[in-house]
mmCIF file of C-alpha atoms in Angstrom:
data_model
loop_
_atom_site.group_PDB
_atom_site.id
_atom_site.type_symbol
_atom_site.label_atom_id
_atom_site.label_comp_id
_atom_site.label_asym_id
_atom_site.label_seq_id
_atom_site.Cartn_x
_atom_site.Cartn_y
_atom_site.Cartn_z
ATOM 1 C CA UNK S 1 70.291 54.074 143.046
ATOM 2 C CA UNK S 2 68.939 55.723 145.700
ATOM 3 C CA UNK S 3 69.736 52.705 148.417
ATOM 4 C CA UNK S 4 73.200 52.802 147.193
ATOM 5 C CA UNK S 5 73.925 56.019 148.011
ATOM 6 C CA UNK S 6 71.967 55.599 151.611
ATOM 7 C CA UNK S 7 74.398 52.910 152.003
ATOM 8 C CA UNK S 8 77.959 54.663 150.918
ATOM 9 C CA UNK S 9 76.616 57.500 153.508
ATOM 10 C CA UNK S 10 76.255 55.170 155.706
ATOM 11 C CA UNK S 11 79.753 53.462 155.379
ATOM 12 C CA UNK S 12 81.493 56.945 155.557
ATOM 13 C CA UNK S 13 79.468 58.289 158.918
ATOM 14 C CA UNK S 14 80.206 54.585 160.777
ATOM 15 C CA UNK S 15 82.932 52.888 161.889
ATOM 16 C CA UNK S 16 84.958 51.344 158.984
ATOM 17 C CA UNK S 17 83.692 48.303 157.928
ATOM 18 C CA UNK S 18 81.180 47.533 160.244
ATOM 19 C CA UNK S 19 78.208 47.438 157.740
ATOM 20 C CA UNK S 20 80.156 44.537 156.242
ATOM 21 C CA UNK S 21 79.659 42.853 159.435
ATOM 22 C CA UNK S 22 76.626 44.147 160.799
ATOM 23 C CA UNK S 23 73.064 45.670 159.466
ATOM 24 C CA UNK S 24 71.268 48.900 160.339
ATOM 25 C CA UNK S 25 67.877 47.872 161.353
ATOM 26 C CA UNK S 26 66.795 50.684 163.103
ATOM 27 C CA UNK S 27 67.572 54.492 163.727
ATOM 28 C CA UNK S 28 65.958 56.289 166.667
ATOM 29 C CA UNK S 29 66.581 60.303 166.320
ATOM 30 C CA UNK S 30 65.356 62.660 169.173
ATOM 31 C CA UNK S 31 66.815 66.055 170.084
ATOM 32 C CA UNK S 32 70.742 65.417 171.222
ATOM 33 C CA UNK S 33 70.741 61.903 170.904
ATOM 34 C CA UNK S 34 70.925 59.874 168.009
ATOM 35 C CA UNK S 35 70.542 55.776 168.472
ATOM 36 C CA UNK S 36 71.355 53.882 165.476
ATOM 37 C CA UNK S 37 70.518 49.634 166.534
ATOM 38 C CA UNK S 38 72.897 47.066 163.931
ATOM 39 C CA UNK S 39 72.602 43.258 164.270
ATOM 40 C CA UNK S 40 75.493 40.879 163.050
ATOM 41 C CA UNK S 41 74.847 39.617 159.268
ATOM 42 C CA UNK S 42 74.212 35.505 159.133
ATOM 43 C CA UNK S 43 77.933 33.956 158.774
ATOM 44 C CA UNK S 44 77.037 32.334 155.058
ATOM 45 C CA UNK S 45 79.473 29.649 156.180
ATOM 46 C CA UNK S 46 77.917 28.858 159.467
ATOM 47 C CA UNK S 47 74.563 29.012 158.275
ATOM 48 C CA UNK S 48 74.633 26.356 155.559
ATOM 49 C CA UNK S 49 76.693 23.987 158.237
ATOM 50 C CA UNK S 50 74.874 21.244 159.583
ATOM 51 C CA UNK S 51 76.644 21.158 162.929
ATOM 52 C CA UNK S 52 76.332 25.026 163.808
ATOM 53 C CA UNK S 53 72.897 26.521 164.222
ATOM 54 C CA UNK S 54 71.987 30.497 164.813
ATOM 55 C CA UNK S 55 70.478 30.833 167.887
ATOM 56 C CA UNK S 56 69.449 34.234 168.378
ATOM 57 C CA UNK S 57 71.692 37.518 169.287
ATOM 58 C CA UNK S 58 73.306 38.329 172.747
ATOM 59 C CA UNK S 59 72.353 41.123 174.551
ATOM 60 C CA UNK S 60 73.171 44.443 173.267
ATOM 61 C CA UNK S 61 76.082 46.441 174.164
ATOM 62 C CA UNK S 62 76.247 50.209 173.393
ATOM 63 C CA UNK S 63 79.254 51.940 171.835
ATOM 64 C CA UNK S 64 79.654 55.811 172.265
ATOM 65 C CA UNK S 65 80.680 56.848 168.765
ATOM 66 C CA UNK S 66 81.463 60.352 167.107
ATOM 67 C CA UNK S 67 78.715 63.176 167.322
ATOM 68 C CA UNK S 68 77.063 63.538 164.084
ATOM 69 C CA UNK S 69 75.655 67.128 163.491
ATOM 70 C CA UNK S 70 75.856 67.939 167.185
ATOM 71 C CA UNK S 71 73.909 64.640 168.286
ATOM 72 C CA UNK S 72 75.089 62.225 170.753
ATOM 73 C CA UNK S 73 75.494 59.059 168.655
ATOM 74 C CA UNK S 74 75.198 55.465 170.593
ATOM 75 C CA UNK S 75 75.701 52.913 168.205
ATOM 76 C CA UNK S 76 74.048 49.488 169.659
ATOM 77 C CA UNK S 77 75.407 46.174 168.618
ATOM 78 C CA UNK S 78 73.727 42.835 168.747
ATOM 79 C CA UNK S 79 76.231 39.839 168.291
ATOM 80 C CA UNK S 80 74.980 36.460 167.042
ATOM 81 C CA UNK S 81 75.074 33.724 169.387
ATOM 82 C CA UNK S 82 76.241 30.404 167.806
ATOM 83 C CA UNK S 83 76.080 26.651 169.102
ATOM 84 C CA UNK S 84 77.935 23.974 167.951
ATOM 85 C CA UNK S 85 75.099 20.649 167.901
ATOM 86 C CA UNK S 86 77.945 18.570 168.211
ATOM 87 C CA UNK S 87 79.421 19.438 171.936
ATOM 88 C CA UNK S 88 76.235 21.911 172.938
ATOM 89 C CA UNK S 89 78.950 24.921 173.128
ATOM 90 C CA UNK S 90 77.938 28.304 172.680
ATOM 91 C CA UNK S 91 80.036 31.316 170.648
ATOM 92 C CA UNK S 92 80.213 34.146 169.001
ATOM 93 C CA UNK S 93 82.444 35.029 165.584
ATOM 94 C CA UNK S 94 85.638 37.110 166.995
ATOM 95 C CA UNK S 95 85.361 40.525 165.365
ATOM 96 C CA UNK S 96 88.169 41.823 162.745
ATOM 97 C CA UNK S 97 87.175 45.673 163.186
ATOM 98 C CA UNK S 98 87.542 47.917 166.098
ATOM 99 C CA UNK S 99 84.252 49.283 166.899
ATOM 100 C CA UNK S 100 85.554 52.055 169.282
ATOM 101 C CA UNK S 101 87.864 55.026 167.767
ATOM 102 C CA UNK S 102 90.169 56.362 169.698
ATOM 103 C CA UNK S 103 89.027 60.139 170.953
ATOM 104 C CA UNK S 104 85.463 59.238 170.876
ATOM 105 C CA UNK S 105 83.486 61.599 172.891
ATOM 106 C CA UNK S 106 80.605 63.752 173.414
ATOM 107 C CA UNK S 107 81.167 67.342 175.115
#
Protein backbone atom coordinates (compact mmCIF):
# COMPACT_ATOMS: atom_id res chain seq x y z
CA UNK A 1 0.00 0.00 0.00
CA UNK A 2 2.48 2.08 1.05
CA UNK A 3 4.59 1.91 -2.51
CA UNK A 4 1.44 2.79 -4.17
CA UNK A 5 0.91 5.80 -2.69
CA UNK A 6 4.91 6.73 -3.03
CA UNK A 7 4.18 6.16 -6.56
CA UNK A 8 0.72 8.31 -7.18
CA UNK A 9 2.91 11.17 -5.29
CA UNK A 10 5.24 10.67 -7.46
CA UNK A 11 3.10 10.84 -10.72
CA UNK A 12 1.39 14.10 -9.46
CA UNK A 13 4.89 16.08 -8.45
CA UNK A 14 6.54 14.92 -12.14
CA UNK A 15 5.95 15.59 -15.42
CA UNK A 16 2.83 13.74 -16.73
CA UNK A 17 3.50 10.48 -17.67
CA UNK A 18 6.98 10.18 -17.46
CA UNK A 19 7.07 7.37 -14.77
CA UNK A 20 5.31 5.36 -17.48
CA UNK A 21 8.33 5.82 -19.47
CA UNK A 22 11.02 6.17 -17.15
CA UNK A 23 12.03 4.90 -13.39
CA UNK A 24 13.16 6.84 -10.33
CA UNK A 25 16.31 5.23 -9.28
CA UNK A 26 17.71 7.71 -7.27
CA UNK A 27 16.88 11.04 -5.34
CA UNK A 28 19.72 13.26 -4.12
CA UNK A 29 18.23 16.10 -1.60
CA UNK A 30 20.63 18.84 -0.21
CA UNK A 31 19.66 22.35 0.91
CA UNK A 32 18.10 24.28 -2.39
CA UNK A 33 18.59 21.67 -4.72
CA UNK A 34 16.76 18.68 -5.22
CA UNK A 35 18.19 15.96 -7.99
CA UNK A 36 15.86 13.28 -8.75
CA UNK A 37 18.05 10.59 -11.55
CA UNK A 38 15.13 8.36 -13.90
CA UNK A 39 16.36 5.80 -16.48
CA UNK A 40 14.09 4.72 -19.51
CA UNK A 41 11.98 1.39 -18.64
CA UNK A 42 13.14 -1.80 -21.05
CA UNK A 43 10.79 -1.45 -24.33
CA UNK A 44 8.97 -5.10 -23.58
CA UNK A 45 8.78 -5.24 -27.36
CA UNK A 46 12.37 -4.57 -28.10
CA UNK A 47 13.62 -6.62 -25.47
CA UNK A 48 12.13 -9.99 -26.40
CA UNK A 49 13.26 -9.17 -30.28
CA UNK A 50 15.99 -11.09 -31.52
CA UNK A 51 17.32 -8.44 -33.88
CA UNK A 52 17.37 -5.40 -31.31
CA UNK A 53 19.59 -5.63 -28.27
CA UNK A 54 19.79 -2.95 -25.15
CA UNK A 55 22.95 -1.60 -25.06
CA UNK A 56 23.28 0.57 -22.22
CA UNK A 57 21.82 4.34 -21.67
CA UNK A 58 23.16 7.61 -23.35
CA UNK A 59 24.52 10.16 -21.45
CA UNK A 60 22.36 12.06 -19.20
CA UNK A 61 20.73 15.23 -19.96
CA UNK A 62 19.28 17.46 -17.17
CA UNK A 63 15.84 19.07 -17.30
CA UNK A 64 15.10 22.16 -15.01
CA UNK A 65 11.65 21.30 -13.70
CA UNK A 66 9.20 23.10 -11.17
CA UNK A 67 10.55 23.97 -7.56
CA UNK A 68 9.16 21.63 -5.13
CA UNK A 69 8.89 23.15 -1.54
CA UNK A 70 11.31 25.93 -2.42
CA UNK A 71 14.05 23.44 -3.88
CA UNK A 72 15.61 23.71 -7.17
CA UNK A 73 14.46 20.49 -8.87
CA UNK A 74 16.81 19.01 -11.87
CA UNK A 75 15.26 16.09 -13.11
CA UNK A 76 18.10 13.84 -14.97
CA UNK A 77 17.14 11.55 -17.75
CA UNK A 78 19.01 8.59 -19.06
CA UNK A 79 17.68 7.36 -22.55
CA UNK A 80 18.27 3.76 -23.67
CA UNK A 81 20.49 3.27 -26.46
CA UNK A 82 19.26 0.57 -28.94
CA UNK A 83 21.10 -1.34 -31.90
CA UNK A 84 19.61 -3.03 -34.51
CA UNK A 85 22.08 -6.60 -35.03
CA UNK A 86 20.90 -6.61 -38.36
CA UNK A 87 22.51 -3.21 -40.01
CA UNK A 88 24.80 -2.32 -36.65
CA UNK A 89 22.56 1.05 -36.33
CA UNK A 90 22.19 2.68 -33.18
CA UNK A 91 18.72 4.50 -31.69
CA UNK A 92 16.81 5.58 -29.25
CA UNK A 93 12.67 5.20 -28.82
CA UNK A 94 11.22 8.84 -29.88
CA UNK A 95 9.50 10.14 -26.76
CA UNK A 96 5.49 10.75 -26.69
CA UNK A 97 5.66 13.22 -23.55
CA UNK A 98 7.10 16.61 -23.25
CA UNK A 99 9.53 16.57 -20.52
CA UNK A 100 9.87 20.43 -20.26
CA UNK A 101 6.66 22.61 -19.11
CA UNK A 102 6.31 25.66 -20.31
CA UNK A 103 7.19 28.49 -17.42
CA UNK A 104 9.62 26.26 -15.78
CA UNK A 105 11.89 28.19 -13.62
CA UNK A 106 13.69 28.71 -10.50
CA UNK A 107 13.84 32.42 -8.97
Amino acid sequence: MEEKNLYQLAEFVLPSDILHYFSIVKIEPDSSLLRIYLDEKMEKELSEDLHFESQGFMDAVEVTDFPIRDHKVILVLRRRRWIDTRTGKSFSLPLQIDITASGTRYS
